[in-house]
XYZ file of C-alpha atoms in Angstrom:
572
model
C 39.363 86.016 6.521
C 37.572 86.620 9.967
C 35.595 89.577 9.997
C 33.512 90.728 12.497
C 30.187 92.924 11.653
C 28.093 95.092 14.348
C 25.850 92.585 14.416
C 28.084 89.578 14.707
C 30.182 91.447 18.208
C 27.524 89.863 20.237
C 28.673 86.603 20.444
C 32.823 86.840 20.046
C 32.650 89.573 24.046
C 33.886 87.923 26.690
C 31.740 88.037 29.811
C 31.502 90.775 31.802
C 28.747 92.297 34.290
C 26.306 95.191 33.369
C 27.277 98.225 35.511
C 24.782 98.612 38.418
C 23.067 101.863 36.994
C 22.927 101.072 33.612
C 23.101 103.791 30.865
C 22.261 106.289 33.917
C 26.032 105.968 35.151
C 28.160 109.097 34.619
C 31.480 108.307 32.390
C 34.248 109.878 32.134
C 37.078 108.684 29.663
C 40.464 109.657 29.601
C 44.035 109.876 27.767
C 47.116 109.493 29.881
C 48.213 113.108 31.535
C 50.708 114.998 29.930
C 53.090 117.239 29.464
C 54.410 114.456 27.206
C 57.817 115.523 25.352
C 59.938 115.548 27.994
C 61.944 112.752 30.482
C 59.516 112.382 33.738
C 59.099 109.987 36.643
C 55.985 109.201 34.891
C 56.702 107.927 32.211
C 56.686 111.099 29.471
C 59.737 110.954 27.050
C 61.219 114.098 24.997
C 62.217 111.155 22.115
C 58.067 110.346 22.780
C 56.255 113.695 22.065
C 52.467 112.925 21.223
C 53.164 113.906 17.995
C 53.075 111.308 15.494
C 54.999 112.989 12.961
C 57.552 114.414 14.893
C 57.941 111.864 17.052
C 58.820 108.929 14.121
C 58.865 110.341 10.898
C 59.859 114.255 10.224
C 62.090 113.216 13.808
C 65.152 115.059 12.400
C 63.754 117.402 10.380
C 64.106 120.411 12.963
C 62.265 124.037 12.025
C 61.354 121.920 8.744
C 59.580 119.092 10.767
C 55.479 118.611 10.134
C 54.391 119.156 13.906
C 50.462 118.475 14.344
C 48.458 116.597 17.379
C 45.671 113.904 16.920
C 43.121 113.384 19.194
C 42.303 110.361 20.899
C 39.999 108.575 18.676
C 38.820 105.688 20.040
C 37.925 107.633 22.756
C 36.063 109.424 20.685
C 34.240 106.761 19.120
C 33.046 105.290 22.183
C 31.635 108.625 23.531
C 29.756 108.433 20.368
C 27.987 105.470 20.402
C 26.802 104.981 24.376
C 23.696 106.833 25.574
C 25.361 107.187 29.144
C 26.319 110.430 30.059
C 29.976 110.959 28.881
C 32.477 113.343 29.606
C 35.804 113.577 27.553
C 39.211 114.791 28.835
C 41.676 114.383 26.037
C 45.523 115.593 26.659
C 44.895 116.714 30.409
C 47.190 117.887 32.807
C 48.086 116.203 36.223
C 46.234 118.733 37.891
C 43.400 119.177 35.406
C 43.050 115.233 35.699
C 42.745 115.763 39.712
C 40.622 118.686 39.289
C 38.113 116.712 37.385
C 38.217 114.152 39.901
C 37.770 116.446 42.727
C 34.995 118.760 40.921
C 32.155 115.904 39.382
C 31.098 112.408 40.724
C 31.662 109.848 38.205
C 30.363 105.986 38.322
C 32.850 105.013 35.212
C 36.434 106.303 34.917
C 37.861 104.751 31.807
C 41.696 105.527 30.939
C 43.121 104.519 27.466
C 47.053 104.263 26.509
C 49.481 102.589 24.958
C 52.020 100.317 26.959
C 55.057 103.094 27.338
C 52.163 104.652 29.485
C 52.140 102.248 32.016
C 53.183 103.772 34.807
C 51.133 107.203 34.080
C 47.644 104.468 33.890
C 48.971 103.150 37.472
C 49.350 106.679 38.878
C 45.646 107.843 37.303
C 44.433 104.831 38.849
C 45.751 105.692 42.110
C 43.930 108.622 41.584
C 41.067 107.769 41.247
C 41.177 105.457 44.297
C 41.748 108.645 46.380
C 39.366 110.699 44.895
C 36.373 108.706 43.743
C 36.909 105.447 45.997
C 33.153 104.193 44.718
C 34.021 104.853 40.528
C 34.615 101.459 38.064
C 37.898 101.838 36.628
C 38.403 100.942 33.396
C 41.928 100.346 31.174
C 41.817 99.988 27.846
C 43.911 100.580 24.537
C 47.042 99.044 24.075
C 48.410 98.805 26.993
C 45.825 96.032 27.885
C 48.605 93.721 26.229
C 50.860 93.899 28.878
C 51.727 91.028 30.887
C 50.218 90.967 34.113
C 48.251 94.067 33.629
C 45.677 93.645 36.345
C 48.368 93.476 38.487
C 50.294 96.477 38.126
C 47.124 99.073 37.784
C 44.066 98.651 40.044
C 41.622 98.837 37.771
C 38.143 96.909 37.674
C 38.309 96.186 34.815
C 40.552 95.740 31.350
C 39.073 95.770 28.110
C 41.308 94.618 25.295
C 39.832 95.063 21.516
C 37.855 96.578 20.105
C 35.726 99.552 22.723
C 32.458 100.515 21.835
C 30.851 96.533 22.133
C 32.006 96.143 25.532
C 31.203 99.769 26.947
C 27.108 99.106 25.687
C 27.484 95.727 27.053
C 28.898 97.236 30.378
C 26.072 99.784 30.319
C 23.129 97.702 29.648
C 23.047 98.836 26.041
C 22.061 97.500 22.499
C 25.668 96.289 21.090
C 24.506 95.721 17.926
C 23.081 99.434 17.041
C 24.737 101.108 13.982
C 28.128 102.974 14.841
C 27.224 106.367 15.159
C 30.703 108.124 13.461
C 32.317 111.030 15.658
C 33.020 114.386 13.780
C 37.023 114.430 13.889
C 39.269 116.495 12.392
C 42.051 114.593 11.613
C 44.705 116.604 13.155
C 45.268 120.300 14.870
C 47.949 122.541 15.440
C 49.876 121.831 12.393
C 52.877 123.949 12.299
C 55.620 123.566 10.373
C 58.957 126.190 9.333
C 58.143 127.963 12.554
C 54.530 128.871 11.118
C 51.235 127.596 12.826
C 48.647 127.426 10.190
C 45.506 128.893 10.330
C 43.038 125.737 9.751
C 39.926 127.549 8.699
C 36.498 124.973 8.472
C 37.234 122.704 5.485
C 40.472 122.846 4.979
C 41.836 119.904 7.288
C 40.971 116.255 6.450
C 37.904 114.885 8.473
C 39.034 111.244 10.064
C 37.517 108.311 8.978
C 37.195 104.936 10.859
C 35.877 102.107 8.784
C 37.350 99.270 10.645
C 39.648 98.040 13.001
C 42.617 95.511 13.151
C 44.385 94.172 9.697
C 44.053 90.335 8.897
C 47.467 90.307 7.255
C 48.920 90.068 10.876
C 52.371 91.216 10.373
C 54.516 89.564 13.242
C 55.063 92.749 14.861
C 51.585 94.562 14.260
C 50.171 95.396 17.825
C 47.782 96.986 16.244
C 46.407 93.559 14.325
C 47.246 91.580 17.410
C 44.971 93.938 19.556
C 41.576 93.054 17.368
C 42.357 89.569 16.784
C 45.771 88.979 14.826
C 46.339 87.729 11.575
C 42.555 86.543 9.720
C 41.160 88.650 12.207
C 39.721 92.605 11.612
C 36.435 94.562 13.183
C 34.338 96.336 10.464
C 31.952 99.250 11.546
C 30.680 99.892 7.869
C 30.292 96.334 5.980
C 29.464 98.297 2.866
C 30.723 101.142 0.579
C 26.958 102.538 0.687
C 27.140 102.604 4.481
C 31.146 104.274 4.127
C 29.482 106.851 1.204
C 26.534 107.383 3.949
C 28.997 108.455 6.517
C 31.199 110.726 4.341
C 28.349 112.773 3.219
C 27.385 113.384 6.354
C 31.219 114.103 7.497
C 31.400 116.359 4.528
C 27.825 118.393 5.095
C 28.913 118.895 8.490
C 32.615 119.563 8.707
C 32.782 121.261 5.319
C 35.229 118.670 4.417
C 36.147 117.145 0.937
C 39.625 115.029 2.095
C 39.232 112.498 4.213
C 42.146 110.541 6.645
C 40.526 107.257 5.956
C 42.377 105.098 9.549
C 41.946 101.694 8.416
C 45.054 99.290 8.803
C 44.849 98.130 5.283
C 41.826 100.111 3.551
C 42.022 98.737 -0.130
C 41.978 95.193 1.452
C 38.262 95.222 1.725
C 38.351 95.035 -2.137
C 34.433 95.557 -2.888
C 33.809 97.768 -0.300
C 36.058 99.878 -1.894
C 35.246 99.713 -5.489
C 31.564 100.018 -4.356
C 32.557 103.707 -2.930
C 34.217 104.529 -6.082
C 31.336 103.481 -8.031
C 29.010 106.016 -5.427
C 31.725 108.562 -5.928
C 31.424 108.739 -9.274
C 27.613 108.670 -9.366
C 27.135 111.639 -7.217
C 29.895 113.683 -8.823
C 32.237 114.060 -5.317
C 35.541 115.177 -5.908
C 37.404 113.329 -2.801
C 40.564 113.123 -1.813
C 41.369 110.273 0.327
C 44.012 109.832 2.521
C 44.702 105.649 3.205
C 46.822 103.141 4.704
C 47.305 100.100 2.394
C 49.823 97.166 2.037
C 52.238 97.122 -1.359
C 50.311 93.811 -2.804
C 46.661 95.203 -2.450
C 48.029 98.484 -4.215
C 49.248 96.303 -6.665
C 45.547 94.312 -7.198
C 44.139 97.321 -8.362
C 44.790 99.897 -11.444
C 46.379 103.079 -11.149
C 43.320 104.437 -13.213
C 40.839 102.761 -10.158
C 43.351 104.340 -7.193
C 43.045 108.124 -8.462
C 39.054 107.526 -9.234
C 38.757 106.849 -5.974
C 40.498 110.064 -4.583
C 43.497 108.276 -3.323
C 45.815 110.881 -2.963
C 47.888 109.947 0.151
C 48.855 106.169 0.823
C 51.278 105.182 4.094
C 53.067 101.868 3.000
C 55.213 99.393 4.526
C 58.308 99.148 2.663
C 59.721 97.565 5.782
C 63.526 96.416 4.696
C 65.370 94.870 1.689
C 64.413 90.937 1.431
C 61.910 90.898 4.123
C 59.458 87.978 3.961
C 56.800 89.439 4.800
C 53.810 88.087 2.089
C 52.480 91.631 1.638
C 55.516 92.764 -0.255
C 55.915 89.518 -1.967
C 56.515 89.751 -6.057
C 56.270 93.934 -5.301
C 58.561 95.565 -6.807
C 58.296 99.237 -4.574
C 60.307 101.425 -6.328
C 58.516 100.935 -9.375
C 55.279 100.916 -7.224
C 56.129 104.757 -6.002
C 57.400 105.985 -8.887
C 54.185 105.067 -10.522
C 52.412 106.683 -7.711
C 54.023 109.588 -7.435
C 53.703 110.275 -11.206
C 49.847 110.169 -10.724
C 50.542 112.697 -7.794
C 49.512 110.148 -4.798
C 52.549 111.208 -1.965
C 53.897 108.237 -0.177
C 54.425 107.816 3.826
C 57.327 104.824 3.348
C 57.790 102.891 6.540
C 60.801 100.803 7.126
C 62.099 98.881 9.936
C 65.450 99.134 11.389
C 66.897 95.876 13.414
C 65.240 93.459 11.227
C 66.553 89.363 12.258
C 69.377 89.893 8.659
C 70.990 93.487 10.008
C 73.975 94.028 11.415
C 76.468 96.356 11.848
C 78.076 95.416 8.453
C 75.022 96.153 6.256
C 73.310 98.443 8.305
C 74.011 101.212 5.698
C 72.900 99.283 2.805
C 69.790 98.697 4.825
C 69.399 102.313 4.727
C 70.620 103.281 1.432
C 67.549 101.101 0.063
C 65.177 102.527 1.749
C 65.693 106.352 1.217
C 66.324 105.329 -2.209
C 62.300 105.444 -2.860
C 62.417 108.859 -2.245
C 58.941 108.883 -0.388
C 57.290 112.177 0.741
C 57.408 110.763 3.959
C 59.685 108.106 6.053
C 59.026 106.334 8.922
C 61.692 104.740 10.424
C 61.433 102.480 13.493
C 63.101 99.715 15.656
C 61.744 96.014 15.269
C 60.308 95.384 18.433
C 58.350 92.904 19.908
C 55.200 94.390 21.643
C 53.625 92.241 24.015
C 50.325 90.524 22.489
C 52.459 90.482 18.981
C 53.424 86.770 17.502
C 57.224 88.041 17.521
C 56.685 88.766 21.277
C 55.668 85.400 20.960
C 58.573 84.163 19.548
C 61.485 85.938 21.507
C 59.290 84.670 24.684
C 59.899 81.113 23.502
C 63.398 81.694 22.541
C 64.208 83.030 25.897
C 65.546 86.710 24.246
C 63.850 88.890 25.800
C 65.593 91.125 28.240
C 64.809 91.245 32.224
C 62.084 94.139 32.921
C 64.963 94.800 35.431
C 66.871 96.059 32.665
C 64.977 98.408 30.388
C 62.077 100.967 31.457
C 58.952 100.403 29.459
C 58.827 103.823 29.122
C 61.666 103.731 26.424
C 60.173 101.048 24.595
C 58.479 102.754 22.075
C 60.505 102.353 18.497
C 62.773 105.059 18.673
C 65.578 104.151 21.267
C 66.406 100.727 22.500
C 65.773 97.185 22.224
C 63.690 95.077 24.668
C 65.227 91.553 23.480
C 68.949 90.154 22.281
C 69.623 90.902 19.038
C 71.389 88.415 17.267
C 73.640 90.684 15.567
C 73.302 93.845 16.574
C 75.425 94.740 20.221
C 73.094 96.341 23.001
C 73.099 100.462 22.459
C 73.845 100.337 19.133
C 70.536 100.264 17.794
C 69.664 103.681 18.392
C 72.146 105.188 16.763
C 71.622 103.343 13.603
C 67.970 104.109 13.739
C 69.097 108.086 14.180
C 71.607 107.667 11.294
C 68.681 106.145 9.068
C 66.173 109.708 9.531
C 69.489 111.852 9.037
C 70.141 110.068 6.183
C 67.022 110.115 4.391
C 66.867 114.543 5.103
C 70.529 114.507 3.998
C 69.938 113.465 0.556
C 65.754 113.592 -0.057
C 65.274 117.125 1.974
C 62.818 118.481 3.983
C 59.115 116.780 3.278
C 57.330 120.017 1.993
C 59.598 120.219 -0.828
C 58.773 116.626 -1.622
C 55.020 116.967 -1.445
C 55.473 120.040 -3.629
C 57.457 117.973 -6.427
C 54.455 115.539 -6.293
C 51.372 117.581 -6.148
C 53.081 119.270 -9.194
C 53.422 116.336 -11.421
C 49.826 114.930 -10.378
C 48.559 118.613 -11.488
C 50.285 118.838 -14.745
C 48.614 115.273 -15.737
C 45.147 116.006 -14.811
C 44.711 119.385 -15.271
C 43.270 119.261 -18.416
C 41.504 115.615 -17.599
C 38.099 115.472 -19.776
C 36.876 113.926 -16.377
C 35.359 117.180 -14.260
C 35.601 115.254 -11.250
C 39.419 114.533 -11.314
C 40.372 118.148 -12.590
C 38.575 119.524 -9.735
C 39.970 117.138 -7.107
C 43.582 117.714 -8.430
C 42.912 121.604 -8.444
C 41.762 121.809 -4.899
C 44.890 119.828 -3.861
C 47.168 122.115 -6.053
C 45.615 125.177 -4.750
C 48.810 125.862 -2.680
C 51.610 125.427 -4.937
C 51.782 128.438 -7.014
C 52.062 130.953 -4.020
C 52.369 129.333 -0.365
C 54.825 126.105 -1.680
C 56.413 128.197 -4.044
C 57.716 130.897 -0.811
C 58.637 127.759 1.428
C 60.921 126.448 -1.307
C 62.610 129.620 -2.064
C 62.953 129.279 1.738
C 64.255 126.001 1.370
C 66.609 126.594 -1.042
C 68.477 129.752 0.600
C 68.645 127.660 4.320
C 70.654 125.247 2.548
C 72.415 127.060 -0.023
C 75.657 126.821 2.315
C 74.602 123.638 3.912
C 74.147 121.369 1.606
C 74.234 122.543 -2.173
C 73.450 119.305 -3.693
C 69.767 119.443 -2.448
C 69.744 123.458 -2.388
C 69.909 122.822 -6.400
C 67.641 120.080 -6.408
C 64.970 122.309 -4.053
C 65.855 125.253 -6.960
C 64.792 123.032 -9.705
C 61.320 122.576 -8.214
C 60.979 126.306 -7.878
C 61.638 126.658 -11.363
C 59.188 123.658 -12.390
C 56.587 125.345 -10.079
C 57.308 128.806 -11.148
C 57.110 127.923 -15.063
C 53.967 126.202 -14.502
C 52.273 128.947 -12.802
C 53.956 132.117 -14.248
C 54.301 135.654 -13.025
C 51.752 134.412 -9.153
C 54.702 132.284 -8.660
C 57.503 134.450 -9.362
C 56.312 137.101 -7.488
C 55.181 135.484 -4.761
C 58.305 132.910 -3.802
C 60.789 135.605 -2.673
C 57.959 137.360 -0.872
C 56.929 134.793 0.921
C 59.822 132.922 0.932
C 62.228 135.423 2.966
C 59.532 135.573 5.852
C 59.121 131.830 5.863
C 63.599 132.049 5.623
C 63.469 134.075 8.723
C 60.848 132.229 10.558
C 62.554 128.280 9.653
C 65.729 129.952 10.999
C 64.318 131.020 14.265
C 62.630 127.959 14.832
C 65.902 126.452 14.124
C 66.748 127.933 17.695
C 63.847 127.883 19.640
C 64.536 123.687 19.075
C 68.205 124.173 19.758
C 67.264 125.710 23.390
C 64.864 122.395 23.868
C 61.835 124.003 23.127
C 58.439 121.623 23.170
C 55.738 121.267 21.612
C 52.353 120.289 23.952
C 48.649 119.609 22.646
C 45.605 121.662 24.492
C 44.035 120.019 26.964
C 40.223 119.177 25.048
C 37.486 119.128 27.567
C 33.950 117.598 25.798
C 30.675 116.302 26.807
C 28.271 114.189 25.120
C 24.268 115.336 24.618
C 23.705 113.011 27.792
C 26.068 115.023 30.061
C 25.141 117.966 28.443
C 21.852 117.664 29.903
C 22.914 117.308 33.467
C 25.078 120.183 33.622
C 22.744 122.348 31.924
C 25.208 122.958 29.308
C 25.201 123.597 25.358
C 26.748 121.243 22.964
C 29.512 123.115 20.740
């Protein structure tokens, strides 16, 4: 495996000048402009809301659907780790992009997004042109695959890979300095049954970046393509000391104990890992870790290593019945979840929908196996191939890919249409079969929270009594909300689909009852209390989304100590 350390970056950058003033140039980075769930000249797409959740998982889950924001964290990280001064606009406006550009001089304007984006990075470029005629544009993130980039933005500039290297390059910096880690909480504005929570200081997961890219280099992985395809990842922390170093400080300063640990394949990095457990255990810290991870790696290590470790969350590729793909080889997943579950670790399942065997003839069998693992979560999404993939590759060579005359990127993002011939599958049908897969999968599993609840629950009721003080702890923090808040959204739950669908109302009941005879009288009390505001709420959220209403991130506006000092402002 090709793995890249700090101090190896050095030699694998491609060449690129140092920025006339040095670390002394002003930077300003930026996401694409928004508002973002709804159908735009621009680009923005209502089926496209920068929601991750909403947007391909909980899709048809209506006033039930998890609805959060993430920032932009690479962004982030780079504003971290260069000594320039560095502004951050995250989720701006059109006008509060212009205003920037109008209000401060910059000598760096760097804009990251993701290829559907295209034609917003084009207009920001423009932009900036107008505005700031004597700024370095940059382009980075994902949409740095796209053929012929450099010709369809003006930009300087494109950096594809991996960010902070080639910014302390660009500014005359030390590219091999330790990765200073950005304090991010992993997501804001969660809302879900028509109820924004109240995220007081501890109580959301802080993010975690340990690396970048995934050397099993699934076919249709931009992700892994973008830092270096299959053999190919970029770590930040080499070591579980150096990951243990960084969550201490996460958790002194954020308040945190759960951490959303965004590594492509986290587990992979096999000593690394069993390292932190071993640290974890030493110092007595009750973690709960939140990973990505392939089906085989899962399967290299025992369930009693996995919940030492914290692992309480795990998003999996389940991908599709008989897929080839070596990191589901010998795997049987259903037994894999079950097992997982039982130990209280909720699943994200992802499957893929379009897959080089479907057609309209087994389509529904397609389907039918992959709700049947019952996951917390489900992810469903088109097989598409994303420029800078090996499967763009591959329909490139086999001359399938559709004209750019006749698709707009902007709909190329998983969740509508095809760029390429299928072989089986007629143009325009894809969609639908992608919709029927999420309506099937809340038709007979339910809404999410009721899932999560049915797990937490059987992870508390085997480790409660643990002679381990570290796992009893962990498992009570991450029970702390079933006997009371859970407890009122399933009696919710179970009266909004009492008339519409009494197979899962009765199947929602019977985790009230498992919750309320675990936790006695709190729970008994509290479930119709809470659950006929939450009933009231879910049901007028139910319209608010019926008369198209959207939900839009804040526009986040930060500087780093650098900038800080120029403007004569306070760090917050």
């Amino acid at each position: 495996m090709n793995t890249t350390t700090t101090a190896q970056r050095r030699v694998s950058l491609p060449a690129n000048p140092i920025h006339a003033r040095g670390a002394k140039a002003r930077v300003l980075l930026s996401s694409v402009f928004g508002p973002y769930a709804r159908d735009d000249e621009y680009g923005s797409r209502s089926l496209n809301p920068m929601e991750l959740y909403h947007n391909q998982v909980t899709r048809v889950q209506r006033g039930f659907s998890l609805r959060m924001f993430h920032r932009s964290w690479g962004l982030m990280l780079i504003r971290e780790n260069i000594d320039a001064p560095c502004t951050l606009l995250d989720f701006p406006t059109l006008d509060r992009f212009i205003e920037e550009l109008r209000t401060i001089r910059y000598d760096i304007i760097g804009v990251g997004a993701i290829i559907p984006n295209i034609a917003k990075v084009r207009h920001m470029c423009a932009l900036i042109r107008k505005h700031q005629p004597e700024a370095t544009i940059l382009v980075g993130g994902h949409v740095t695959n796209y053929p012929g980039i450099g010709r369809i933005v003006d930009a300087d500039h494109v950096v594809r890979g991996e960010g902070v290297a080639w910014m302390r390059r660009f500014l005359g910096e030390r590219e091999d300095k330790p990765i200073r880690h950005p304090r991010i909480v992993s997501g804001f504005g969660t809302r879900s049954m028509g109820v924004t929570l109240r995220e007081k200081r501890g109580d959301v997961a802080a993010t975690l970046l340990p690396s970048v890219g995934c050397p099993l280099g699934c076919n249709f992985c931009a992700t892994s393509a973008m830092f270096g395809g299959k053999g190919s990842c970029v770590h930040f922390y080499e070591s579980g000391d150096e990951l243990f170093e960084v969550m201490c400080g996460l958790e002194r300063d954020m308040g945190v104990r759960s951490f959303f640990v965004m590594d492509e394949n986290f587990l992979l990095h096999r000593k690394r890992a069993l390292r932190l457990l071993e640290l974890m255990e030493e110092r007595g810290k009750a973690w709960s870790l939140y990973i990505f991870c392939s089906a085989n790696v899962l399967r290299a290590y025992t369930i009693e290593q996995i919940v030492r470790l914290g692992v309480s969350w795990v998003w999996m590729g389940l991908e599709g019945k008989d897929s080839q793909y070596a990191k589901l080889r010998n795997t049987d997943t259903y037994e894999l979840v079950r097992l997982l579950q039982s130990h209280g670790v909720r699943v994200l399942g992802s499957s893929i929908i379009g897959m080089e065997n479907h057609t309209p003839q087994n389509i529904d069998e397609v389907i039918d196996y992959a709700i049947g693992h019952d996951t917390e979560f489900h992810q469903f999404m088109l097989y598409t191939p994303i420029p800078g993939t090996s499967l763009y590759a591959e329909h490139k060579e086999a001359g399938t890919l559709l004209s750019p005359d006749d698709y707009v990127e902007a709909d190329i993002h998983g969740q509508l249409k095809f760029n390429y011939r299928h072989p089986h599958i007629p143009a325009g049908e894809e969609g639908e079969m992608l919709l029927r897969a999420f309506e099937r999968d809340f038709e007979v599993n339910g809404p999410s929270i009721v899932r999560i609840a049915r797990t937490m629950l059987q992870g508390w009721q085997r480790y409660k009594a643990h002679p381990d003080p570290r796992l009893r702890s962990r498992y009570a923090w991450e029970a702390r909300d079933l006997a009371v808040n859970f407890a009122g959204a399933l009696w919710a739950a179970r009266q909004f689909f009492r008339r519409r669908n009494s197979i899962l109302s009765a199947r929602i009941a019977a985790v009230l009852r498992d919750i309320q005879h675990e936790f006695g009288w709190r729970s008994r009390l509290a479930a119709p209390l809470i659950g006929r505001y939450l009933a009231l709420m879910v049901n007028r959220e139910e319209r608010r989304l019926a008369r198209k209403w959207t939900y839009e991130p804040p526009t986040v506006y930060e500087h780093n100590a650098a900038m800080h000092r120029i403007l004569g402002s306070r760090p917050t």
